[in-house]
Amino acid sequence: MIKDNLLAVRQTLKENVKLVAVSKYQPLDYVKQAYEAGQRVFGESHALEVRDKAEAMPKDIEWHFIGHLQTNKVKYIAPFISCIESVDSLKLMQEINKQALKNDRVIDCLLQFHVAQEETKSGFTLEECEQVLSSDEFALLKNIRIVGVMGMATYTEDEKQIRKEFKTLVANFAYLKMAYFSANQDFKEISMGMTDDYKIAMSEGSTIVRVGSGIFGSRG
Ligand SMILES: *Cc1c(COP(=O)(O)O)cnc(C)c1O
């Protein structure tokens, strides 16, 4: 079943779009089934849960952290995490940098933007993000690599609204690329789209989609 869902989702992916299989709250057995179907990129939103799953699973998996990350939890994921997609403050960047240094590695990060209408969704505004990127403190961080942006659209049936929010995220990406990362080849990812809106997101230009329930079923 998970295998069939995965194959079905893969068939709808545009070329060069990376699929993150969001396995948060799903049992390890489900992660194994997806792994056996060839999936190697997984998304999780809790530090201890992803740490435990990463310990139990083969080491060729790319784990993406996609949830709100408290600074005191960074240490649990710093040894192995491939990408932290939910970076939304200088303080968090500084802690990721510190833990990456301790582990003698560079950790890929995406800048999360608040583009939805819901107040509950976290992320930078463009102004906040620019303040960070132009700060002296940010310039000191050598053990994080900013590889792009991430965002979530409002949970709504209104496709126009969703499109508008994805367009905002893409515009933020283009602006930051021009203003801060023009000489930086690493800054190239736009992570947007979940089970209900990833096709819309791809048509607006996502390079990464994060699909959970469409692969694993509901999280109960
Ligand atoms: C849970 C979650 C997803 C996956 O959501 P589905 O609707 O199950 O596909 C994607 N991105 C983020 C940030 C999430 O928290």
PDB file of C-alpha atoms and ligand atoms in Angstrom:
ATOM      1  CA  MET A   1       0.000   0.000   0.000  1.00  0.00           C
ATOM      2  CA  ILE A   2       2.698   2.470   0.999  1.00  0.00           C
ATOM      3  CA  LYS A   3       4.652   1.223  -1.970  1.00  0.00           C
ATOM      4  CA  ASP A   4       1.699   1.820  -4.305  1.00  0.00           C
ATOM      5  CA  ASN A   5       1.115   5.297  -2.878  1.00  0.00           C
ATOM      6  CA  LEU A   6       4.775   6.139  -3.328  1.00  0.00           C
ATOM      7  CA  LEU A   7       4.810   4.992  -6.924  1.00  0.00           C
ATOM      8  CA  ALA A   8       1.649   6.958  -7.624  1.00  0.00           C
ATOM      9  CA  VAL A   9       3.118  10.143  -6.131  1.00  0.00           C
ATOM     10  CA  ARG A  10       6.411   9.648  -7.963  1.00  0.00           C
ATOM     11  CA  GLN A  11       4.561   9.407 -11.259  1.00  0.00           C
ATOM     12  CA  THR A  12       3.131  12.857 -10.716  1.00  0.00           C
ATOM     13  CA  LEU A  13       6.465  14.514  -9.896  1.00  0.00           C
ATOM     14  CA  LYS A  14       7.934  16.990 -12.309  1.00  0.00           C
ATOM     15  CA  GLU A  15      11.488  16.412 -13.447  1.00  0.00           C
ATOM     16  CA  ASN A  16      14.126  17.449 -10.903  1.00  0.00           C
ATOM     17  CA  VAL A  17      11.647  17.754  -8.043  1.00  0.00           C
ATOM     18  CA  LYS A  18      12.815  16.003  -4.892  1.00  0.00           C
ATOM     19  CA  LEU A  19      10.242  14.071  -2.888  1.00  0.00           C
ATOM     20  CA  VAL A  20      10.515  14.219   0.904  1.00  0.00           C
ATOM     21  CA  ALA A  21       8.373  11.433   2.362  1.00  0.00           C
ATOM     22  CA  VAL A  22       6.998  12.949   5.564  1.00  0.00           C
ATOM     23  CA  SER A  23       6.991  10.134   8.106  1.00  0.00           C
ATOM     24  CA  LYS A  24       6.361  12.162  11.269  1.00  0.00           C
ATOM     25  CA  TYR A  25       4.231  10.265  13.827  1.00  0.00           C
ATOM     26  CA  GLN A  26       4.305   7.189  11.568  1.00  0.00           C
ATOM     27  CA  PRO A  27       5.664   3.879  12.902  1.00  0.00           C
ATOM     28  CA  LEU A  28       9.123   2.681  11.980  1.00  0.00           C
ATOM     29  CA  ASP A  29       7.625  -0.177  10.022  1.00  0.00           C
ATOM     30  CA  TYR A  30       6.072   2.318   7.597  1.00  0.00           C
ATOM     31  CA  VAL A  31       9.426   4.024   7.113  1.00  0.00           C
ATOM     32  CA  LYS A  32      10.929   0.614   6.352  1.00  0.00           C
ATOM     33  CA  GLN A  33       8.246  -0.118   3.772  1.00  0.00           C
ATOM     34  CA  ALA A  34       8.949   3.145   2.001  1.00  0.00           C
ATOM     35  CA  TYR A  35      12.670   2.489   2.189  1.00  0.00           C
ATOM     36  CA  GLU A  36      12.170  -0.912   0.617  1.00  0.00           C
ATOM     37  CA  ALA A  37      10.231   0.787  -2.179  1.00  0.00           C
ATOM     38  CA  GLY A  38      13.338   2.853  -2.860  1.00  0.00           C
ATOM     39  CA  GLN A  39      12.583   6.044  -0.923  1.00  0.00           C
ATOM     40  CA  ARG A  40      15.715   7.614   0.567  1.00  0.00           C
ATOM     41  CA  VAL A  41      14.555  11.080   1.685  1.00  0.00           C
ATOM     42  CA  PHE A  42      12.320  11.384   4.748  1.00  0.00           C
ATOM     43  CA  GLY A  43      10.871  14.343   6.641  1.00  0.00           C
ATOM     44  CA  GLU A  44      10.310  14.468  10.398  1.00  0.00           C
ATOM     45  CA  SER A  45       9.207  17.185  12.782  1.00  0.00           C
ATOM     46  CA  HIS A  46      10.345  16.056  16.230  1.00  0.00           C
ATOM     47  CA  ALA A  47      13.985  15.867  17.282  1.00  0.00           C
ATOM     48  CA  LEU A  48      13.862  12.735  19.423  1.00  0.00           C
ATOM     49  CA  GLU A  49      11.598  10.892  17.009  1.00  0.00           C
ATOM     50  CA  VAL A  50      13.902  11.493  14.045  1.00  0.00           C
ATOM     51  CA  ARG A  51      16.954  10.656  16.132  1.00  0.00           C
ATOM     52  CA  ASP A  52      15.453   7.292  17.105  1.00  0.00           C
ATOM     53  CA  LYS A  53      14.325   6.526  13.566  1.00  0.00           C
ATOM     54  CA  ALA A  54      17.704   7.480  12.103  1.00  0.00           C
ATOM     55  CA  GLU A  55      19.435   5.178  14.580  1.00  0.00           C
ATOM     56  CA  ALA A  56      17.199   2.277  13.603  1.00  0.00           C
ATOM     57  CA  MET A  57      17.353   2.764   9.835  1.00  0.00           C
ATOM     58  CA  PRO A  58      20.125   2.311   7.218  1.00  0.00           C
ATOM     59  CA  LYS A  59      22.576   5.182   6.928  1.00  0.00           C
ATOM     60  CA  ASP A  60      21.983   6.080   3.282  1.00  0.00           C
ATOM     61  CA  ILE A  61      18.831   7.994   4.206  1.00  0.00           C
ATOM     62  CA  GLU A  62      18.645  11.769   3.884  1.00  0.00           C
ATOM     63  CA  TRP A  63      16.641  13.064   6.875  1.00  0.00           C
ATOM     64  CA  HIS A  64      15.003  16.474   6.586  1.00  0.00           C
ATOM     65  CA  PHE A  65      13.775  18.308   9.654  1.00  0.00           C
ATOM     66  CA  ILE A  66      10.553  20.153   8.786  1.00  0.00           C
ATOM     67  CA  GLY A  67       8.932  21.119  12.120  1.00  0.00           C
ATOM     68  CA  HIS A  68       9.433  23.892  14.611  1.00  0.00           C
ATOM     69  CA  LEU A  69      12.865  23.315  16.137  1.00  0.00           C
ATOM     70  CA  GLN A  70      13.689  24.458  19.679  1.00  0.00           C
ATOM     71  CA  THR A  71      17.310  25.477  20.134  1.00  0.00           C
ATOM     72  CA  ASN A  72      17.780  23.033  23.001  1.00  0.00           C
ATOM     73  CA  LYS A  73      16.875  20.126  20.685  1.00  0.00           C
ATOM     74  CA  VAL A  74      19.357  20.891  17.901  1.00  0.00           C
ATOM     75  CA  LYS A  75      22.048  18.787  19.574  1.00  0.00           C
ATOM     76  CA  TYR A  76      20.018  15.600  19.093  1.00  0.00           C
ATOM     77  CA  ILE A  77      19.864  15.913  15.319  1.00  0.00           C
ATOM     78  CA  ALA A  78      23.110  17.720  14.481  1.00  0.00           C
ATOM     79  CA  PRO A  79      25.196  14.547  14.061  1.00  0.00           C
ATOM     80  CA  PHE A  80      23.149  13.193  11.142  1.00  0.00           C
ATOM     81  CA  ILE A  81      20.470  15.584   9.813  1.00  0.00           C
ATOM     82  CA  SER A  82      20.810  16.335   6.071  1.00  0.00           C
ATOM     83  CA  CYS A  83      18.718  19.459   5.931  1.00  0.00           C
ATOM     84  CA  ILE A  84      16.878  21.624   8.450  1.00  0.00           C
ATOM     85  CA  GLU A  85      14.027  23.118   6.426  1.00  0.00           C
ATOM     86  CA  SER A  86      12.460  25.137   9.225  1.00  0.00           C
ATOM     87  CA  VAL A  87      15.060  27.771  10.094  1.00  0.00           C
ATOM     88  CA  ASP A  88      13.305  30.946  11.178  1.00  0.00           C
ATOM     89  CA  SER A  89      15.611  32.909  13.501  1.00  0.00           C
ATOM     90  CA  LEU A  90      19.207  34.002  13.946  1.00  0.00           C
ATOM     91  CA  LYS A  91      19.253  32.335  17.348  1.00  0.00           C
ATOM     92  CA  LEU A  92      18.381  28.996  15.780  1.00  0.00           C
ATOM     93  CA  MET A  93      21.016  29.470  13.059  1.00  0.00           C
ATOM     94  CA  GLN A  94      23.640  30.180  15.700  1.00  0.00           C
ATOM     95  CA  GLU A  95      22.767  27.029  17.625  1.00  0.00           C
ATOM     96  CA  ILE A  96      22.753  24.878  14.476  1.00  0.00           C
ATOM     97  CA  ASN A  97      26.137  26.357  13.559  1.00  0.00           C
ATOM     98  CA  LYS A  98      27.511  25.599  17.021  1.00  0.00           C
ATOM     99  CA  GLN A  99      26.311  21.989  16.988  1.00  0.00           C
ATOM    100  CA  ALA A 100      27.464  21.476  13.396  1.00  0.00           C
ATOM    101  CA  LEU A 101      30.924  22.679  14.391  1.00  0.00           C
ATOM    102  CA  LYS A 102      30.961  20.251  17.312  1.00  0.00           C
ATOM    103  CA  ASN A 103      30.185  17.450  14.876  1.00  0.00           C
ATOM    104  CA  ASP A 104      32.757  18.708  12.388  1.00  0.00           C
ATOM    105  CA  ARG A 105      30.198  19.203   9.628  1.00  0.00           C
ATOM    106  CA  VAL A 106      28.248  21.768   7.655  1.00  0.00           C
ATOM    107  CA  ILE A 107      24.458  21.522   7.895  1.00  0.00           C
ATOM    108  CA  ASP A 108      22.173  22.529   5.028  1.00  0.00           C
ATOM    109  CA  CYS A 109      19.349  24.873   6.029  1.00  0.00           C
ATOM    110  CA  LEU A 110      16.289  26.361   4.358  1.00  0.00           C
ATOM    111  CA  LEU A 111      14.881  29.723   5.389  1.00  0.00           C
ATOM    112  CA  GLN A 112      11.263  29.189   6.380  1.00  0.00           C
ATOM    113  CA  PHE A 113       8.872  31.964   5.382  1.00  0.00           C
ATOM    114  CA  HIS A 114       5.477  32.749   6.785  1.00  0.00           C
ATOM    115  CA  VAL A 115       3.326  33.102   3.665  1.00  0.00           C
ATOM    116  CA  ALA A 116       0.030  31.634   4.910  1.00  0.00           C
ATOM    117  CA  GLN A 117      -2.873  33.500   6.451  1.00  0.00           C
ATOM    118  CA  GLU A 118      -2.918  31.366   9.598  1.00  0.00           C
ATOM    119  CA  GLU A 119      -1.120  32.935  12.517  1.00  0.00           C
ATOM    120  CA  THR A 120      -0.052  29.512  13.743  1.00  0.00           C
ATOM    121  CA  LYS A 121       2.355  28.827  10.891  1.00  0.00           C
ATOM    122  CA  SER A 122       5.850  29.955  11.763  1.00  0.00           C
ATOM    123  CA  GLY A 123       8.532  31.481   9.603  1.00  0.00           C
ATOM    124  CA  PHE A 124      10.298  34.720   8.745  1.00  0.00           C
ATOM    125  CA  THR A 125       8.795  37.764   7.127  1.00  0.00           C
ATOM    126  CA  LEU A 126      11.004  39.040   4.318  1.00  0.00           C
ATOM    127  CA  GLU A 127      12.046  42.000   6.472  1.00  0.00           C
ATOM    128  CA  GLU A 128      13.055  39.808   9.412  1.00  0.00           C
ATOM    129  CA  CYS A 129      15.000  37.541   7.120  1.00  0.00           C
ATOM    130  CA  GLU A 130      16.879  40.405   5.499  1.00  0.00           C
ATOM    131  CA  GLN A 131      17.810  41.734   8.897  1.00  0.00           C
ATOM    132  CA  VAL A 132      19.400  38.387   9.718  1.00  0.00           C
ATOM    133  CA  LEU A 133      21.152  37.926   6.371  1.00  0.00           C
ATOM    134  CA  SER A 134      22.723  41.363   6.504  1.00  0.00           C
ATOM    135  CA  SER A 135      23.891  41.061  10.132  1.00  0.00           C
ATOM    136  CA  ASP A 136      27.495  40.649  11.258  1.00  0.00           C
ATOM    137  CA  GLU A 137      26.420  37.700  13.400  1.00  0.00           C
ATOM    138  CA  PHE A 138      25.158  35.812  10.372  1.00  0.00           C
ATOM    139  CA  ALA A 139      28.394  36.409   8.473  1.00  0.00           C
ATOM    140  CA  LEU A 140      30.261  34.524  11.208  1.00  0.00           C
ATOM    141  CA  LEU A 141      28.333  31.281  10.714  1.00  0.00           C
ATOM    142  CA  LYS A 142      30.572  28.991   8.654  1.00  0.00           C
ATOM    143  CA  ASN A 143      29.011  25.639   9.547  1.00  0.00           C
ATOM    144  CA  ILE A 144      25.567  26.217   8.108  1.00  0.00           C
ATOM    145  CA  ARG A 145      24.852  26.383   4.390  1.00  0.00           C
ATOM    146  CA  ILE A 146      21.695  28.218   3.334  1.00  0.00           C
ATOM    147  CA  VAL A 147      20.387  26.236   0.360  1.00  0.00           C
ATOM    148  CA  GLY A 148      17.027  27.915  -0.245  1.00  0.00           C
ATOM    149  CA  VAL A 149      13.574  28.617   1.160  1.00  0.00           C
ATOM    150  CA  MET A 150      10.615  26.700   2.556  1.00  0.00           C
ATOM    151  CA  GLY A 151       6.996  27.609   3.163  1.00  0.00           C
ATOM    152  CA  MET A 152       3.512  26.281   3.769  1.00  0.00           C
ATOM    153  CA  ALA A 153       0.333  27.586   2.189  1.00  0.00           C
ATOM    154  CA  THR A 154      -2.903  28.166   4.058  1.00  0.00           C
ATOM    155  CA  TYR A 155      -4.989  25.044   4.578  1.00  0.00           C
ATOM    156  CA  THR A 156      -7.879  25.936   2.287  1.00  0.00           C
ATOM    157  CA  GLU A 157      -9.846  24.767  -0.728  1.00  0.00           C
ATOM    158  CA  ASP A 158      -9.217  28.134  -2.357  1.00  0.00           C
ATOM    159  CA  GLU A 159      -6.663  27.351  -5.047  1.00  0.00           C
ATOM    160  CA  LYS A 160      -6.217  31.020  -5.908  1.00  0.00           C
ATOM    161  CA  GLN A 161      -5.188  31.766  -2.349  1.00  0.00           C
ATOM    162  CA  ILE A 162      -2.742  28.840  -2.304  1.00  0.00           C
ATOM    163  CA  ARG A 163      -1.205  29.935  -5.597  1.00  0.00           C
ATOM    164  CA  LYS A 164      -0.840  33.476  -4.366  1.00  0.00           C
ATOM    165  CA  GLU A 165       1.064  32.275  -1.299  1.00  0.00           C
ATOM    166  CA  PHE A 166       3.366  30.024  -3.320  1.00  0.00           C
ATOM    167  CA  LYS A 167       4.042  32.925  -5.673  1.00  0.00           C
ATOM    168  CA  THR A 168       5.036  35.043  -2.670  1.00  0.00           C
ATOM    169  CA  LEU A 169       7.496  32.365  -1.574  1.00  0.00           C
ATOM    170  CA  VAL A 170       8.974  32.135  -5.075  1.00  0.00           C
ATOM    171  CA  ALA A 171       9.273  35.940  -5.219  1.00  0.00           C
ATOM    172  CA  ASN A 172      11.065  35.945  -1.853  1.00  0.00           C
ATOM    173  CA  PHE A 173      13.440  33.303  -3.176  1.00  0.00           C
ATOM    174  CA  ALA A 174      14.170  35.280  -6.348  1.00  0.00           C
ATOM    175  CA  TYR A 175      14.739  38.478  -4.413  1.00  0.00           C
ATOM    176  CA  LEU A 176      17.088  36.875  -1.865  1.00  0.00           C
ATOM    177  CA  LYS A 177      18.957  35.105  -4.645  1.00  0.00           C
ATOM    178  CA  MET A 178      19.571  38.434  -6.314  1.00  0.00           C
ATOM    179  CA  ALA A 179      20.304  40.467  -3.199  1.00  0.00           C
ATOM    180  CA  TYR A 180      22.288  38.022  -1.019  1.00  0.00           C
ATOM    181  CA  PHE A 181      23.157  34.811  -2.855  1.00  0.00           C
ATOM    182  CA  SER A 182      23.868  35.790  -6.457  1.00  0.00           C
ATOM    183  CA  ALA A 183      27.363  34.291  -6.319  1.00  0.00           C
ATOM    184  CA  ASN A 184      26.220  31.262  -4.356  1.00  0.00           C
ATOM    185  CA  GLN A 185      25.377  28.107  -6.334  1.00  0.00           C
ATOM    186  CA  ASP A 186      24.061  26.367  -3.211  1.00  0.00           C
ATOM    187  CA  PHE A 187      21.066  28.665  -2.859  1.00  0.00           C
ATOM    188  CA  LYS A 188      18.675  26.939  -5.262  1.00  0.00           C
ATOM    189  CA  GLU A 189      15.896  25.088  -3.432  1.00  0.00           C
ATOM    190  CA  ILE A 190      12.248  26.030  -3.033  1.00  0.00           C
ATOM    191  CA  SER A 191      10.525  23.580  -0.696  1.00  0.00           C
ATOM    192  CA  MET A 192       6.777  23.965  -1.064  1.00  0.00           C
ATOM    193  CA  GLY A 193       3.832  21.628  -1.441  1.00  0.00           C
ATOM    194  CA  MET A 194       2.238  18.951   0.735  1.00  0.00           C
ATOM    195  CA  THR A 195      -0.237  16.154  -0.010  1.00  0.00           C
ATOM    196  CA  ASP A 196      -3.134  18.457  -0.845  1.00  0.00           C
ATOM    197  CA  ASP A 197      -1.266  21.166  -2.726  1.00  0.00           C
ATOM    198  CA  TYR A 198       2.029  19.784  -4.094  1.00  0.00           C
ATOM    199  CA  LYS A 199       0.785  19.728  -7.693  1.00  0.00           C
ATOM    200  CA  ILE A 200      -0.098  23.406  -7.476  1.00  0.00           C
ATOM    201  CA  ALA A 201       3.261  24.028  -5.802  1.00  0.00           C
ATOM    202  CA  MET A 202       5.168  22.256  -8.585  1.00  0.00           C
ATOM    203  CA  SER A 203       3.386  24.301 -11.193  1.00  0.00           C
ATOM    204  CA  GLU A 204       4.599  27.416  -9.330  1.00  0.00           C
ATOM    205  CA  GLY A 205       8.180  26.170  -9.276  1.00  0.00           C
ATOM    206  CA  SER A 206       8.972  24.026  -6.248  1.00  0.00           C
ATOM    207  CA  THR A 207      12.159  21.955  -6.293  1.00  0.00           C
ATOM    208  CA  ILE A 208      11.243  19.993  -3.157  1.00  0.00           C
ATOM    209  CA  VAL A 209       7.797  18.689  -2.137  1.00  0.00           C
ATOM    210  CA  ARG A 210       6.974  17.257   1.290  1.00  0.00           C
ATOM    211  CA  VAL A 211       4.284  14.583   1.103  1.00  0.00           C
ATOM    212  CA  GLY A 212       3.089  12.734   4.200  1.00  0.00           C
ATOM    213  CA  SER A 213      -0.483  11.459   4.354  1.00  0.00           C
ATOM    214  CA  GLY A 214      -0.549  10.916   0.584  1.00  0.00           C
ATOM    215  CA  ILE A 215       2.074   8.222   1.088  1.00  0.00           C
ATOM    216  CA  PHE A 216       1.561   6.873   4.604  1.00  0.00           C
ATOM    217  CA  GLY A 217      -2.130   7.577   5.219  1.00  0.00           C
ATOM    218  CA  SER A 218      -3.480   9.776   7.981  1.00  0.00           C
ATOM    219  CA  ARG A 219      -1.478  10.272  11.136  1.00  0.00           C
ATOM    220  CA  GLY A 220      -4.390   9.099  13.290  1.00  0.00           C
TER     221      GLY A 220
HETATM  222  C1  LIG B   1       3.208  17.465   8.182  1.00  0.00           C
HETATM  223  C2  LIG B   1       3.910  18.315   7.223  1.00  0.00           C
HETATM  224  C3  LIG B   1       3.947  17.987   5.853  1.00  0.00           C
HETATM  225  C4  LIG B   1       3.196  16.815   5.247  1.00  0.00           C
HETATM  226  O1  LIG B   1       1.815  17.041   5.297  1.00  0.00           O
HETATM  227  P1  LIG B   1       0.790  16.094   4.497  1.00  0.00           P
HETATM  228  O2  LIG B   1      -0.436  16.907   4.366  1.00  0.00           O
HETATM  229  O3  LIG B   1       0.587  14.880   5.347  1.00  0.00           O
HETATM  230  O4  LIG B   1       1.402  15.757   3.196  1.00  0.00           O
HETATM  231  C5  LIG B   1       4.703  18.801   5.028  1.00  0.00           C
HETATM  232  N1  LIG B   1       5.369  19.869   5.487  1.00  0.00           N
HETATM  233  C6  LIG B   1       5.352  20.210   6.783  1.00  0.00           C
HETATM  234  C7  LIG B   1       6.124  21.410   7.224  1.00  0.00           C
HETATM  235  C8  LIG B   1       4.623  19.458   7.689  1.00  0.00           C
HETATM  236  O5  LIG B   1       4.610  19.823   8.976  1.00  0.00           O
END
